[in-house]
Every structure is written in structure tokens, then in C-alpha cells.
Amino acid sequence: MRIDFVTLFPDMFAPVMDASILGRAQEKGLLEWGCVNPRDFSEDKHRKVDDRPFGGGPGMVMMVEPLEKAVESIKKKGSKVILLSPQGETFTDRKASQLAKDGHLVLVCGRYEGVDERALELFDEELSIGDYVLTGGELPAMVLADAVVRKLPGVLKKEEATESESFVSGLLDFPQYTRPRVWRGQEVPEILFSGDHKKIAAWRLSAAKAATKRKRPDLMSRA
Ligand code: 4FV
């Protein structure tokens, strides 16, 4: 998979994209990424990429032309162009699984008050990582990239596999424990030392349901 970020802050990405599992995915040839800066496509002598909103109001708006040229400079047949914005459909695990099937993602990171509304025709989708306002779309784009790349076959080691994790089954994950066996007087559930994998799986499923009912009852209706 190739992921290109359209961003005014390309230096934000390497620390995240080249670390740990995403870094390993590149070594395995399963991922490549790059950045395109709209400022490099600004015809303006001051390389302007934002301007005041028509109709007045606070803040600035990202101009459509530098965005258009930046997207067109990397878009290929079959590329999926996505704007990260609070106005988008909420990003979910199910969406991550869908996007993991695409070969090329172009993730457009808004700044300022957002992008000129006419730019929306440049994008295949608009996605939000949650109902709160950030200073830029860069962090949401990295969140999306992380959630999608770890679903690519071969990225996670067998033991890291995803099939039994939160949201895949529609339930939250079952509680996990490791050494020490006792901490602050709290003992690890005895069943986990029984070696009876059927009983352990049954205990984990009921624990996952209990946790989901307690923490995310909204998921139960979907599970
Ligand atoms: C956001 C979100 C988000 C809004 C104004 C960038 C900021 C600035 N993106 N999910 N929540 N974006 O807050 O995706 O342009």
C-alpha cells in the first residue's frame, strides 16, 4: 500500500510513520509513504495557501487551487482521495478494513478553519476521527494510516493478529493480564492458569460481553 499525505507540515510524519510496526511494514515492502505540500503548488509570489473567508468571520480558509494541484500531482487511477475533517463520516474499524483493500490512499490534511467548500469535489470521501476540533488534519491522517496499515496482511506478526480484538467482533476486548500474578493484593483470575483453553475462551467471551455492556452499551445493540 502507498499512502500520500497532502499537508502544510510534512515534517510531522516521519517520527510516526517510520516507528515500530509501521516502520517494519516498510522494511517488509508492505507500505510506502510520502508527503505533498500545497505550498509548493501556490502560484502566489508569497506561496500563499490560505485567505480570508468571503462573508467575513474569524480565521482563514485553505485555498482550493494549491490543494487541487497538490492532489492532481500524485493522484493515480484507483487512488482513494480522503479529506480528514470534523464534517466527515466518523472513522471506524469497519472503514479501516475497507480502506485496507485500497492500493493508494491520498490523505488530505486541513488547516485553519478548513478548506474551501468547492474543494470537496476533489475528494472521494470525508472522514472524521471524532467530534472535537483539532489544529490540523495531520494527526487524524496518521490515526487513519495506523489503523489501516496494521490490517494489511503480513504487517502484524501472527501473535499480534487482529481477529479477536475490540470492534472486530463488535465487542470490546476481554481483560488481559500478565506478571506479576498478584499486585496490590489483586490476583489474576484462576481460570487463566487452568490450561483448559475451552474454558478460558468461554471466560474471555463472557468477560468481553460484561465489559462491553458496562463501558459501551451502544455497541451491544450492534454486536
Ligand atoms: C478533524 C477531526 C479536525 C478542523 C479544522 C483541522 C481540524 C482544521 N479532522 N477529524 N476531528 N480537523 O478536527 O478529522 O482545519
Coordinates of C-alpha atoms and ligand atoms in Angstrom, one line a residue:
M1 CA 0.0 0.0 0.0
R2 CA 1.1 3.6 -0.7
I3 CA -0.1 6.5 1.4
D4 CA 0.5 10.1 0.4
F5 CA -0.3 12.9 2.8
V6 CA -1.2 16.3 1.4
T7 CA 0.0 18.6 4.2
L8 CA 1.4 22.0 5.0
F9 CA 3.5 20.3 7.7
P10 CA 5.4 17.4 6.1
D11 CA 7.9 17.2 9.0
M12 CA 5.3 15.9 11.4
F13 CA 5.0 12.4 9.8
A14 CA 8.4 10.6 9.8
P15 CA 8.5 10.0 13.6
V16 CA 5.2 8.2 13.4
M17 CA 5.3 6.5 10.0
D18 CA 8.8 5.2 10.5
A19 CA 8.5 3.9 14.0
S20 CA 7.7 0.3 15.2
I21 CA 5.1 -1.6 13.3
L22 CA 4.6 1.0 10.5
G23 CA 8.4 1.1 10.1
R24 CA 8.6 -2.7 9.9
A25 CA 5.8 -2.7 7.3
Q26 CA 8.1 -0.5 5.1
E27 CA 11.0 -2.9 5.6
K28 CA 8.8 -5.7 4.5
G29 CA 7.8 -3.8 1.4
L30 CA 4.1 -3.7 2.5
L31 CA 4.0 0.1 2.9
E32 CA 5.5 3.2 1.3
W33 CA 4.5 6.8 2.1
G34 CA 5.2 10.4 1.1
C35 CA 4.1 14.0 1.6
V36 CA 3.0 16.7 -0.9
N37 CA 2.9 20.3 0.3
P38 CA 0.2 22.5 -1.3
R39 CA 2.6 25.5 -0.7
D40 CA 4.8 24.1 -3.4
F41 CA 1.9 24.5 -5.8
S42 CA 1.0 28.0 -4.9
E43 CA 1.2 30.4 -7.9
D44 CA 1.3 33.3 -5.4
K45 CA 4.7 35.1 -5.0
H46 CA 4.4 34.7 -1.3
R47 CA 3.4 31.0 -1.8
K48 CA 0.0 31.8 -0.2
V49 CA -2.2 28.8 0.6
D50 CA -4.9 30.4 2.7
D51 CA -7.1 33.5 2.6
R52 CA -9.8 35.3 4.5
P53 CA -13.3 33.8 4.4
F54 CA -15.8 35.5 2.0
G55 CA -18.7 36.9 4.1
G56 CA -16.3 37.7 6.9
G57 CA -15.7 35.8 10.2
P58 CA -12.7 34.7 12.2
G59 CA -9.7 32.7 10.8
M60 CA -8.6 31.8 7.4
V61 CA -9.6 29.2 4.8
M62 CA -7.4 26.8 2.7
M63 CA -7.4 27.9 -0.9
V64 CA -8.7 25.4 -3.5
E65 CA -6.1 25.8 -6.2
P66 CA -2.9 24.8 -4.4
L67 CA -4.9 21.8 -2.9
E68 CA -6.1 20.8 -6.4
K69 CA -2.6 20.9 -7.9
A70 CA -1.1 19.0 -5.0
V71 CA -3.8 16.3 -5.2
E72 CA -3.5 16.1 -9.0
S73 CA 0.3 15.8 -8.7
I74 CA 0.1 12.4 -7.0
K75 CA -3.4 11.0 -7.8
K76 CA -3.3 7.9 -10.0
K77 CA -6.1 5.7 -11.4
G78 CA -7.7 3.9 -8.4
S79 CA -6.3 6.3 -5.9
K80 CA -8.7 6.9 -2.9
V81 CA -8.6 10.6 -2.0
I82 CA -9.8 11.4 1.5
L83 CA -10.2 14.7 3.4
L84 CA -9.9 14.4 7.2
S85 CA -12.4 16.9 8.7
P86 CA -14.9 17.2 11.6
Q87 CA -17.7 17.3 8.9
G88 CA -16.7 13.8 7.7
E89 CA -18.3 10.4 8.4
T90 CA -16.9 9.0 11.7
F91 CA -13.9 6.7 11.0
T92 CA -14.5 3.2 12.4
D93 CA -12.7 -0.2 12.4
R94 CA -15.1 -1.3 9.6
K95 CA -13.9 1.7 7.5
A96 CA -10.3 0.8 8.3
S97 CA -10.9 -2.8 7.0
Q98 CA -12.4 -1.3 3.8
L99 CA -9.6 1.1 3.2
A100 CA -7.0 -1.7 3.8
K101 CA -8.2 -3.1 0.5
D102 CA -7.1 0.0 -1.5
G103 CA -3.7 0.3 -3.1
H104 CA -3.2 4.0 -2.8
L105 CA -4.6 6.4 -0.2
V106 CA -4.2 10.2 -0.5
L107 CA -4.9 11.7 2.9
V108 CA -5.6 15.5 2.7
C109 CA -4.9 17.4 6.0
G110 CA -6.9 20.5 6.5
R111 CA -5.6 23.5 8.5
Y112 CA -7.1 26.9 9.6
E113 CA -10.9 26.9 9.6
G114 CA -10.9 24.2 6.9
V115 CA -10.9 24.0 3.1
D116 CA -12.8 26.0 0.5
E117 CA -16.2 24.1 0.2
R118 CA -15.7 23.8 -3.6
A119 CA -12.6 21.6 -2.9
L120 CA -14.9 18.8 -1.8
E121 CA -15.3 17.6 -5.4
L122 CA -11.6 16.7 -5.3
F123 CA -12.2 14.1 -2.6
D124 CA -13.8 10.6 -2.7
E125 CA -14.6 10.6 1.0
E126 CA -14.6 12.9 4.0
L127 CA -13.7 11.2 7.3
S128 CA -13.6 12.4 10.9
I129 CA -11.8 10.7 13.8
G130 CA -14.2 12.2 16.3
D131 CA -16.5 15.1 17.4
Y132 CA -13.8 17.6 18.5
V133 CA -11.8 20.2 16.7
L134 CA -8.0 19.9 16.2
T135 CA -5.5 22.4 14.9
G136 CA -4.9 20.3 11.8
G137 CA -5.8 17.1 9.9
E138 CA -2.3 15.7 10.3
L139 CA -3.0 13.7 13.5
P140 CA -6.3 12.3 12.2
A141 CA -4.5 11.3 9.0
M142 CA -1.8 9.4 11.0
V143 CA -4.5 7.8 13.1
L144 CA -6.2 6.5 10.0
A145 CA -2.9 5.4 8.5
D146 CA -2.0 3.4 11.6
A147 CA -5.4 1.7 11.9
V148 CA -5.4 0.8 8.2
V149 CA -1.8 -0.4 7.8
R150 CA -2.0 -2.8 10.8
K151 CA -4.8 -4.6 9.0
L152 CA -2.6 -5.3 5.9
P153 CA -1.8 -9.0 5.6
G154 CA 1.8 -9.6 6.8
V155 CA 2.1 -6.4 8.9
L156 CA 1.2 -7.8 12.3
K157 CA 3.1 -10.9 13.4
K158 CA 0.8 -14.0 13.9
E159 CA 0.8 -13.4 17.7
E160 CA -0.2 -9.8 17.1
A161 CA -3.1 -10.8 14.8
T162 CA -6.2 -8.7 14.9
E163 CA -9.1 -11.2 14.5
S164 CA -10.0 -11.3 18.2
E165 CA -9.6 -7.6 19.1
S166 CA -12.0 -4.8 20.0
F167 CA -14.7 -3.9 17.5
V168 CA -13.8 -6.7 15.1
S169 CA -16.2 -8.9 16.9
G170 CA -18.4 -5.9 17.7
L171 CA -17.4 -6.3 21.4
L172 CA -14.7 -4.6 23.4
D173 CA -11.6 -6.8 24.1
F174 CA -11.5 -9.2 27.0
P175 CA -9.4 -8.2 30.0
Q176 CA -5.7 -9.0 29.7
Y177 CA -3.2 -10.0 32.5
T178 CA 0.5 -10.7 32.7
R179 CA 3.1 -11.0 35.5
P180 CA 3.1 -10.4 38.5
R181 CA 0.4 -12.9 39.4
V182 CA -0.5 -10.7 42.5
W183 CA -0.4 -6.9 42.5
R184 CA -1.7 -4.8 45.4
G185 CA -3.4 -7.9 46.6
Q186 CA -5.2 -8.3 43.3
E187 CA -4.9 -11.9 41.9
V188 CA -5.1 -12.8 38.3
P189 CA -8.3 -14.8 37.6
E190 CA -7.5 -18.5 38.4
I191 CA -9.2 -19.8 35.2
L192 CA -6.3 -18.3 33.2
F193 CA -3.9 -20.8 34.8
S194 CA -6.2 -23.8 34.2
G195 CA -4.7 -24.7 30.8
D196 CA -8.3 -25.5 29.7
H197 CA -8.4 -23.4 26.6
K198 CA -12.1 -24.0 26.0
K199 CA -13.0 -22.8 29.5
I200 CA -10.5 -19.8 29.0
A201 CA -12.1 -18.8 25.7
A202 CA -15.6 -19.0 27.3
W203 CA -14.5 -16.9 30.3
R204 CA -12.9 -14.4 27.9
L205 CA -16.1 -14.1 25.8
S206 CA -18.3 -13.5 28.9
A207 CA -15.8 -11.0 30.3
A208 CA -15.8 -9.2 26.9
K209 CA -19.6 -9.0 26.9
A210 CA -19.6 -7.8 30.5
A211 CA -17.0 -5.1 29.7
T212 CA -19.0 -4.0 26.6
K213 CA -22.3 -3.9 28.5
R214 CA -20.6 -1.8 31.3
K215 CA -18.4 0.5 29.1
R216 CA -20.1 0.7 25.7
P217 CA -23.7 -0.4 25.9
D218 CA -24.2 1.3 22.5
L219 CA -22.0 -1.4 20.9
M220 CA -24.2 -4.2 22.4
S221 CA -27.1 -3.3 20.2
R222 CA -24.7 -3.7 17.2
A223 CA -23.0 -6.9 18.5
Ligands
4FV1 C1 -10.5 16.7 12.3 C2 -11.3 15.7 13.1 C3 -10.3 18.1 12.7 C4 -10.6 21.2 11.8 C5 -10.0 22.5 11.4 C6 -8.4 20.8 11.1 C7 -9.4 20.3 12.1 C8 -8.6 22.2 10.9 N1 -10.1 16.1 11.2 N2 -11.3 14.6 12.4 N3 -11.9 15.9 14.3 N4 -9.7 18.9 11.8 O1 -10.6 18.5 13.9 O2 -10.6 14.8 11.3 O3 -8.6 22.5 9.6

